[in-house]
């Protein structure tokens, strides 16, 4: 079982920055990749960014060049640096991990990000 703890959401003005954190304590060895997904109001959940244990990253088209995902493997943690945010970035952001031989999906509870002036 992988438990994910998210933090860092909140209210930010357009053009500003925010940093999200997600920690999977005690599950470092079993995790194959981690990432962030988001679900805007009334829409489906979508990929924001992901990173493998080997450091390979992937980004959703709408955040490329603005968001950066990084990983601290020893801590079992990932971070999402969000720069130049836009109102359309408003969503609940969920931390995700794929773990074990079967690549089982685990989800955090989500953290709200609101971009508004």
Short mmCIF file of C-alpha atoms in Angstrom, two decimals:
data_model
loop_
_atom_site.label_atom_id
_atom_site.label_comp_id
_atom_site.label_asym_id
_atom_site.label_seq_id
_atom_site.Cartn_x
_atom_site.Cartn_y
_atom_site.Cartn_z
CA UNK A 1 0.00 0.00 0.00
CA UNK A 2 1.33 3.42 -0.99
CA UNK A 3 0.10 6.49 0.87
CA UNK A 4 0.59 9.88 -0.74
CA UNK A 5 0.60 13.17 1.17
CA UNK A 6 0.10 16.36 -0.86
CA UNK A 7 0.68 19.94 0.18
CA UNK A 8 1.16 23.40 -1.29
CA UNK A 9 -2.16 24.25 -2.90
CA UNK A 10 -3.89 27.58 -2.47
CA UNK A 11 -4.86 30.85 -4.13
CA UNK A 12 -2.42 32.51 -6.53
CA UNK A 13 -2.74 35.46 -8.89
CA UNK A 14 -2.41 35.04 -12.67
CA UNK A 15 1.24 35.14 -13.68
CA UNK A 16 2.34 34.04 -10.22
CA UNK A 17 4.02 30.87 -8.96
CA UNK A 18 3.12 28.00 -6.69
CA UNK A 19 4.93 24.82 -5.61
CA UNK A 20 3.15 21.56 -4.87
CA UNK A 21 4.74 18.73 -2.89
CA UNK A 22 3.85 15.06 -2.62
CA UNK A 23 5.53 12.57 -0.31
CA UNK A 24 5.19 8.79 -0.26
CA UNK A 25 6.85 7.95 3.07
CA UNK A 26 8.29 4.49 3.45
CA UNK A 27 7.50 3.39 -0.11
CA UNK A 28 10.55 4.50 -2.04
CA UNK A 29 11.67 1.11 -3.33
CA UNK A 30 8.32 0.02 -4.74
CA UNK A 31 7.56 3.20 -6.69
CA UNK A 32 8.20 3.15 -10.45
CA UNK A 33 6.95 6.62 -11.30
CA UNK A 34 5.05 9.54 -9.77
CA UNK A 35 3.11 12.40 -11.20
CA UNK A 36 0.50 15.10 -10.93
CA UNK A 37 -2.95 15.07 -12.47
CA UNK A 38 -5.62 17.74 -12.23
CA UNK A 39 -9.37 17.92 -12.50
CA UNK A 40 -10.88 21.32 -13.36
CA UNK A 41 -14.50 21.95 -12.36
CA UNK A 42 -16.85 19.97 -14.59
CA UNK A 43 -14.05 18.34 -16.56
CA UNK A 44 -12.18 15.03 -16.60
CA UNK A 45 -8.92 14.38 -14.81
CA UNK A 46 -5.87 15.07 -16.99
CA UNK A 47 -2.13 14.57 -16.83
CA UNK A 48 -0.11 17.57 -15.69
CA UNK A 49 3.33 16.01 -15.37
CA UNK A 50 5.00 12.72 -14.52
CA UNK A 51 8.50 11.52 -13.70
CA UNK A 52 10.02 8.04 -13.56
CA UNK A 53 12.62 6.75 -11.08
CA UNK A 54 15.12 7.24 -13.88
CA UNK A 55 14.20 10.90 -14.23
CA UNK A 56 12.26 10.73 -17.50
CA UNK A 57 9.57 13.42 -17.50
CA UNK A 58 6.34 13.94 -19.42
CA UNK A 59 4.10 17.02 -19.46
CA UNK A 60 0.61 17.87 -20.58
CA UNK A 61 0.62 20.19 -23.58
CA UNK A 62 -1.05 23.05 -21.71
CA UNK A 63 1.70 23.28 -19.06
CA UNK A 64 4.85 22.69 -21.13
CA UNK A 65 7.37 25.47 -20.56
CA UNK A 66 5.56 26.72 -17.44
CA UNK A 67 5.54 23.80 -14.99
CA UNK A 68 8.49 21.68 -13.85
CA UNK A 69 8.34 18.34 -12.07
CA UNK A 70 11.25 17.08 -9.97
CA UNK A 71 11.85 14.08 -7.75
CA UNK A 72 13.84 13.46 -4.56
CA UNK A 73 14.18 9.68 -4.64
CA UNK A 74 15.62 9.29 -1.15
CA UNK A 75 12.58 11.06 0.30
CA UNK A 76 10.06 9.44 -2.03
CA UNK A 77 8.92 12.95 -2.91
CA UNK A 78 7.98 14.88 -6.03
CA UNK A 79 7.49 18.58 -6.52
CA UNK A 80 5.59 20.58 -9.11
CA UNK A 81 6.89 24.09 -9.67
CA UNK A 82 4.11 26.07 -11.30
CA UNK A 83 5.16 29.34 -12.94
CA UNK A 84 3.26 31.84 -15.07
CA UNK A 85 -0.01 30.33 -13.88
CA UNK A 86 -3.26 31.06 -15.69
CA UNK A 87 -6.90 31.01 -14.56
CA UNK A 88 -7.37 27.81 -16.57
CA UNK A 89 -4.87 26.10 -14.26
CA UNK A 90 -7.55 26.22 -11.56
CA UNK A 91 -8.28 22.64 -10.52
CA UNK A 92 -7.90 20.02 -7.85
CA UNK A 93 -4.40 18.61 -8.23
CA UNK A 94 -3.87 14.94 -7.42
CA UNK A 95 -0.59 13.17 -6.73
CA UNK A 96 -0.25 9.79 -8.40
CA UNK A 97 2.18 6.90 -8.01
CA UNK A 98 2.68 3.69 -9.97
CA UNK A 99 4.17 1.02 -7.75
CA UNK A 100 5.15 -2.60 -7.67
CA UNK A 101 5.58 -5.21 -10.37
CA UNK A 102 1.97 -4.75 -11.45
CA UNK A 103 2.32 -0.95 -11.68
CA UNK A 104 -0.64 -0.37 -9.40
CA UNK A 105 -2.14 3.14 -9.38
CA UNK A 106 -2.26 5.08 -6.12
CA UNK A 107 -3.82 8.50 -5.61
CA UNK A 108 -3.56 11.25 -3.06
CA UNK A 109 -6.63 13.09 -1.75
CA UNK A 110 -5.99 16.16 -3.87
CA UNK A 111 -5.13 19.77 -3.21
CA UNK A 112 -7.04 22.77 -4.55
CA UNK A 113 -5.23 25.31 -6.72
CA UNK A 114 -7.13 28.47 -7.59
CA UNK A 115 -5.72 31.08 -9.98
CA UNK A 116 -7.60 34.32 -9.64
CA UNK A 117 -7.02 38.02 -9.16
#
